[in-house]
Short mmCIF file of C-alpha atoms in Angstrom, two decimals:
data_model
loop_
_atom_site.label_atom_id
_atom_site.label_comp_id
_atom_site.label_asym_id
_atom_site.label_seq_id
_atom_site.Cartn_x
_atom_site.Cartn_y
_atom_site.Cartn_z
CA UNK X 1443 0.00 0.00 0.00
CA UNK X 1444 3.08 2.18 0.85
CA UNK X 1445 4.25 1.39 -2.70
CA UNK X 1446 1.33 2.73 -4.46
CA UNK X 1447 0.59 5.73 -2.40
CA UNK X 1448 4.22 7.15 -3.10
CA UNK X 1449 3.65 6.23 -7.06
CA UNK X 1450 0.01 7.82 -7.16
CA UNK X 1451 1.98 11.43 -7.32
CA UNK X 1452 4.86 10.38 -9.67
CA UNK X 1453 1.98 9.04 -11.87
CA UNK X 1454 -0.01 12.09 -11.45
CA UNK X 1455 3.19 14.93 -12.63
CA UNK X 1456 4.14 13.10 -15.83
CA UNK X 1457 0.17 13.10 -16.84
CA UNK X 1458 0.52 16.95 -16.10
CA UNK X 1459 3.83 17.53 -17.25
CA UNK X 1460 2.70 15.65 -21.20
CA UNK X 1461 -0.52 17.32 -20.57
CA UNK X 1462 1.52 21.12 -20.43
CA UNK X 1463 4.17 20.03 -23.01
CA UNK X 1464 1.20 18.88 -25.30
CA UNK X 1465 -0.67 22.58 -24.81
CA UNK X 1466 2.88 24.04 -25.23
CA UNK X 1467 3.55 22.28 -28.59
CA UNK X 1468 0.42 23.54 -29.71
CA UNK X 1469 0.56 27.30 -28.73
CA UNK X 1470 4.30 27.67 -29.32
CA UNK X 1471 5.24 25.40 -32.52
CA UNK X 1472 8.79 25.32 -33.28
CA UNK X 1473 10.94 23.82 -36.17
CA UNK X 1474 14.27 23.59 -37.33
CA UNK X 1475 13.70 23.62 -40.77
CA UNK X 1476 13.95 27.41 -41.15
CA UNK X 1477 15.97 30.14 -43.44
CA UNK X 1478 17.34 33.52 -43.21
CA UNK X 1479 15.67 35.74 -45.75
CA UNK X 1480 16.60 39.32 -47.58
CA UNK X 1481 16.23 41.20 -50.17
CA UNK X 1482 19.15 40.38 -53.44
CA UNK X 1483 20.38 43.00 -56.05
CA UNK X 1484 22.54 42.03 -58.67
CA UNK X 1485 25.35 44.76 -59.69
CA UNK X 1486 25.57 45.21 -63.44
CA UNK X 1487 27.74 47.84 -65.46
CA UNK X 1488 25.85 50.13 -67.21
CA UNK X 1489 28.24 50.43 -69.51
CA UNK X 1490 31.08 47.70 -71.53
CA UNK X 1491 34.61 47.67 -71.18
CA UNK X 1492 37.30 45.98 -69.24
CA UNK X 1493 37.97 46.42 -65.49
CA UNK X 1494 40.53 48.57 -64.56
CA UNK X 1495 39.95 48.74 -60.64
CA UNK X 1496 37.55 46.41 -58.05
CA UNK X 1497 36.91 48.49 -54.51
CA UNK X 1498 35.06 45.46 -52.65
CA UNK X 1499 35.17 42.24 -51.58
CA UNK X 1500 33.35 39.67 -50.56
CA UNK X 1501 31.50 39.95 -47.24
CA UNK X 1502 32.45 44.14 -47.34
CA UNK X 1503 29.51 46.43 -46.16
CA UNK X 1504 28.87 49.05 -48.60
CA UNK X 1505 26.52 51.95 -48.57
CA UNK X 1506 24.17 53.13 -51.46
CA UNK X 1507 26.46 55.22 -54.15
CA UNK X 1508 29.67 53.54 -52.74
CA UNK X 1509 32.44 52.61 -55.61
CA UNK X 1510 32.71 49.23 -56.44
CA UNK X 1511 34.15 49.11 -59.60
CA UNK X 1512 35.86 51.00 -62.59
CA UNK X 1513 35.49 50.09 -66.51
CA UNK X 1514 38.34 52.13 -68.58
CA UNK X 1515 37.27 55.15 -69.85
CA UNK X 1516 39.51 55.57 -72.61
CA UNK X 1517 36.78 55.42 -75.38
CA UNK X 1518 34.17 57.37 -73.38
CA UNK X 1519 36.49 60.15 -72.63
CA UNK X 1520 36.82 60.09 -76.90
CA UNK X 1521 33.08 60.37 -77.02
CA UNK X 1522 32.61 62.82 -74.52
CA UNK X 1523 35.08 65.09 -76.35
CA UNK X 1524 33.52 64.29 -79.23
CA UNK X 1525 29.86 65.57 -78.04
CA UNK X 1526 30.92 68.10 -76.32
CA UNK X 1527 32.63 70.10 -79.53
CA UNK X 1528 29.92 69.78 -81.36
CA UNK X 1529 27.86 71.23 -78.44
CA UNK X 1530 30.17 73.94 -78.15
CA UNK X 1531 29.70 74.70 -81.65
CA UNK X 1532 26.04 74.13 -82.22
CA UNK X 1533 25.81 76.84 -78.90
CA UNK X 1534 27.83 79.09 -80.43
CA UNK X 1535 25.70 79.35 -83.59
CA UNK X 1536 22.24 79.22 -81.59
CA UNK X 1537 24.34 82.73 -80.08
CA UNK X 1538 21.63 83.55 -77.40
CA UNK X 1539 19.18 81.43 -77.51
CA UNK X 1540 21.57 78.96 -76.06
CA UNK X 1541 23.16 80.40 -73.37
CA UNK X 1542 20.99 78.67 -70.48
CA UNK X 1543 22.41 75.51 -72.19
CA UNK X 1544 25.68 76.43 -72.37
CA UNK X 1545 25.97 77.31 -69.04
CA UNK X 1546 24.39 74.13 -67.43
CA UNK X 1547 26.36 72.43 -69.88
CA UNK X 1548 29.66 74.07 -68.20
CA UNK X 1549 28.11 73.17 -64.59
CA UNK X 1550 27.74 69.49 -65.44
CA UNK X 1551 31.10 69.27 -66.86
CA UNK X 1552 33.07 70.90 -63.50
CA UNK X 1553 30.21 68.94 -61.37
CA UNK X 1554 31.91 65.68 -63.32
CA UNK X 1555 35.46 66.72 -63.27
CA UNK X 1556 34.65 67.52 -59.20
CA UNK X 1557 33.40 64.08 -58.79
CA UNK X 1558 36.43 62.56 -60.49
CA UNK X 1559 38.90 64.22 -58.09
CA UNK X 1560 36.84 62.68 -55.19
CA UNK X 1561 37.09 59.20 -56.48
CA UNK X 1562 41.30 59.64 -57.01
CA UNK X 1563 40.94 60.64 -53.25
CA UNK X 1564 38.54 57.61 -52.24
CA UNK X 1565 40.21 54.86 -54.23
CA UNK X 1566 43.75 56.42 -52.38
CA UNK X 1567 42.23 55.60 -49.26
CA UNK X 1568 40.92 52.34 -49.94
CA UNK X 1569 43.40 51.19 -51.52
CA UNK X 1570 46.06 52.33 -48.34
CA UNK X 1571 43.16 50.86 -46.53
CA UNK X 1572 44.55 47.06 -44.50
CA UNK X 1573 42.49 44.32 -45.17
CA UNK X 1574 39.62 43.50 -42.77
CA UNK X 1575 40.29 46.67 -40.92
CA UNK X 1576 37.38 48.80 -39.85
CA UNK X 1577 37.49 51.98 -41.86
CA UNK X 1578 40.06 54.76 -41.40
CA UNK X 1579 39.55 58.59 -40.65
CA UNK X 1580 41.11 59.12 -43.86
CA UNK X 1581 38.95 56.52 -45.67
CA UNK X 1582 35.56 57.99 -43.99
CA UNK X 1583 36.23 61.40 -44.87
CA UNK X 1584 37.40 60.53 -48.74
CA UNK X 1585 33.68 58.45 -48.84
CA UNK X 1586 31.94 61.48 -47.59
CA UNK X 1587 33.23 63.75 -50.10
CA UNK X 1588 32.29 61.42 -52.86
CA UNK X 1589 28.92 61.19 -51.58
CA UNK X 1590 28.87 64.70 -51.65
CA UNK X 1591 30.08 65.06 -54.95
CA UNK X 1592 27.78 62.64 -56.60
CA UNK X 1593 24.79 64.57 -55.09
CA UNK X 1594 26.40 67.35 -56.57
CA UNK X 1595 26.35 65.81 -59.90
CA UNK X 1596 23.05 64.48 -59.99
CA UNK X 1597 21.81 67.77 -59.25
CA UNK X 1598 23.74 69.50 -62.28
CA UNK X 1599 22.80 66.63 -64.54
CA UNK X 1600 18.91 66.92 -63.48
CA UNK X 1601 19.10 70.64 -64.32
CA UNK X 1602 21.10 70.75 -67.69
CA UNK X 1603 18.37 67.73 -68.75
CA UNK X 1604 15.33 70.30 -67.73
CA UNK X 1605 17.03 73.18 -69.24
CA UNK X 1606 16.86 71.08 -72.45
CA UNK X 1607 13.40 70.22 -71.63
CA UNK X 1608 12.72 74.47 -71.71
CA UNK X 1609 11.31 75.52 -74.90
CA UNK X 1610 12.88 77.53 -77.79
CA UNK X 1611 12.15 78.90 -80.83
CA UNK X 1612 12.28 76.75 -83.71
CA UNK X 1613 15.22 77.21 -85.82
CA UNK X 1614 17.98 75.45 -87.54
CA UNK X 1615 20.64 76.26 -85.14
CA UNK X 1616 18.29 75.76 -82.02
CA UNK X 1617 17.41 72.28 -83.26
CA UNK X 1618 20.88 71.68 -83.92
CA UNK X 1619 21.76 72.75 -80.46
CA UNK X 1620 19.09 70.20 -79.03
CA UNK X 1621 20.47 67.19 -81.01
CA UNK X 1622 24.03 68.46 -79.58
CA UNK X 1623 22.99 68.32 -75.91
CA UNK X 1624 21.05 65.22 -75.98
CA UNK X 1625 23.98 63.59 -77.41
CA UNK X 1626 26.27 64.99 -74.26
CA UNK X 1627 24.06 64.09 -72.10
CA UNK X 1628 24.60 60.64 -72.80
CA UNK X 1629 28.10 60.89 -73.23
CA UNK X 1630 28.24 62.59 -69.96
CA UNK X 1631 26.07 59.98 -68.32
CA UNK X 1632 28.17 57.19 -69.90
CA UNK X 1633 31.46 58.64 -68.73
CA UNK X 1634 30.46 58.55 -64.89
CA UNK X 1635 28.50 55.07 -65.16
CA UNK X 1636 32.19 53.87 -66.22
CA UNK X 1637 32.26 54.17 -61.87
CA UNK X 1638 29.73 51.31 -60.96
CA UNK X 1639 28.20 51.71 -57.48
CA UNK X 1640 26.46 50.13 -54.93
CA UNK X 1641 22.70 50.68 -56.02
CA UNK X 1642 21.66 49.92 -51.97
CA UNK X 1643 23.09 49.47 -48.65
CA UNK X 1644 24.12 45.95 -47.68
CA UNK X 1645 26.70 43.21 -47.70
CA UNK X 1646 28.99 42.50 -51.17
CA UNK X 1647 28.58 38.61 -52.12
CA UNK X 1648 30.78 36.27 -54.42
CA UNK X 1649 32.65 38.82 -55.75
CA UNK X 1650 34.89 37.21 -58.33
CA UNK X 1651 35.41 40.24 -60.90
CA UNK X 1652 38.83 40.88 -61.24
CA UNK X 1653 40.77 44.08 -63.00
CA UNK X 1654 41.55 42.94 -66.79
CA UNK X 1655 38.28 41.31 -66.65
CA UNK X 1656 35.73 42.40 -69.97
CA UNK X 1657 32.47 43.11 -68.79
CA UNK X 1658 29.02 43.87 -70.94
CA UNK X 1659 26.64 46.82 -69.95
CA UNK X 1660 23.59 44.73 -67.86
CA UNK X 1661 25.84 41.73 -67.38
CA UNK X 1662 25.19 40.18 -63.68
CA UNK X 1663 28.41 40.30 -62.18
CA UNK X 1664 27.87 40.02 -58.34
CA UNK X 1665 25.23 40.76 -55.50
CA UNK X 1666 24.06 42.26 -52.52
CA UNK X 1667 22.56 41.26 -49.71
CA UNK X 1668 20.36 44.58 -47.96
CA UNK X 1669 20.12 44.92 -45.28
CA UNK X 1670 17.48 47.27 -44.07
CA UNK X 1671 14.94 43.77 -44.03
CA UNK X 1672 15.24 40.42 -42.96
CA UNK X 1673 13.03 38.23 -42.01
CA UNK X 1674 12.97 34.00 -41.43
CA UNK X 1675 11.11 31.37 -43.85
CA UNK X 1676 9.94 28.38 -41.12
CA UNK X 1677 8.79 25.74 -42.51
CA UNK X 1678 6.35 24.08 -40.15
CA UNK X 1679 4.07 20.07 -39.68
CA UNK X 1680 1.40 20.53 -41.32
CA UNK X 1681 -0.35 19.76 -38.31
CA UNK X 1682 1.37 22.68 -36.09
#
């Protein structure tokens, strides 16, 4: 009798204790076949050429507009001179009428050369940068002034692309003068895309590009991981 009356109990707290787990299970499912999730951009030049210079590697955080790599600009410095005499000369014979132009024109073009000196500086520091170490005064200061001088460009190439959006009278030398800036614009635009950067913040993944490498415009070459979202993809029993 002894024997069963100190059993009864034992008997008793594993009924509850299956009883609790059971109601646990239920309320609280758990499983261990789950994922880490986020969002993936693939980096693509907007433009063809071979690599002449690779800022990141794999794992490296970046930050939206940060370098990442450089195509040689050799050819698209040709066209850019190219588009930009024949600007110059369809402004001058437009004479007034295309003065607005001319001088957004001249903006863009110091806004670009600007932006150019900032990247010497950045890719200076980074490149006197040690591997693995967190970043350097030197190295956050050269990254803030090409952030700034990006903005800066975007703003002069937003207004020299209105100013061509501006009516004018109709002539032969004003619709020369159009034809001219549309064609710099793109020149212009192609020069500074030979800079690929980081189109969000997040974490550089399988970079394999290497300088000497020949790369097409839209070409996937590598990704990034963002990370302003995660989130976790649990797959559960159908019966949880």
């Amino acid at each position: 009798g002894l024997r069963k009356r100190l059993g009864e109990p034992w008997i008793v707290a594993t009924v509850a204790g299956a009883f609790v787990y059971s109601r646990h299970a239920v309320l609280y499912p758990s499983t261990e076949n789950a994922y880490t999730g986020s969002n993936i951009v693939r980096v693509a030049s907007d433009v063809s050429g071979p690599v002449i210079h690779v800022y990141v590697h794999t794992d490296e955080s970046v930050k939206t507009g940060d370098p990442l790599f450089d195509i040689d600009p050799i050819l698209y410095d040709a066209a850019l001179r190219n588009a930009r005499a024949q600007f110059d000369a369809a402004a001058d014979a437009a004479g007034t009428a295309g003065e607005n132009l001319k001088k957004a024109a001249d903006t863009l073009e110091q806004k670009r050369a600007a932006l150019e000196d900032a990247l010497k500086t950045y890719r200076d520091a980074k490149d006197a940068q040690a591997p693995e170490a967190p970043p350097s005064d030197q190295l956050n200061t050269a990254e803030s002034a090409w952030q700034e001088a990006l903005k800066a460009y975007k703003e002069a190439e937003d207004a020299f692309n209105k100013e061509q959006d501006k009516s004018l009278t109709v002539t032969t030398p004003t619709v020369q003068l159009r034809a001219a800036s549309a064609q710099l614009s793109k020149a212009t635009h192609d020069r500074v895309k030979t800079h690929a950067t980081s189109p969000s913040d997040g974490i550089v993944s399988n970079v394999t590009l290497r300088p000497g490498n020949t790369v097409q415009a839209g070409q996937p070459l590598f990704a990034i991981i963002e990370a302003n979202r995660w989130w976790v993809d649990a797959n559960f029993k159908e019966t949880d």
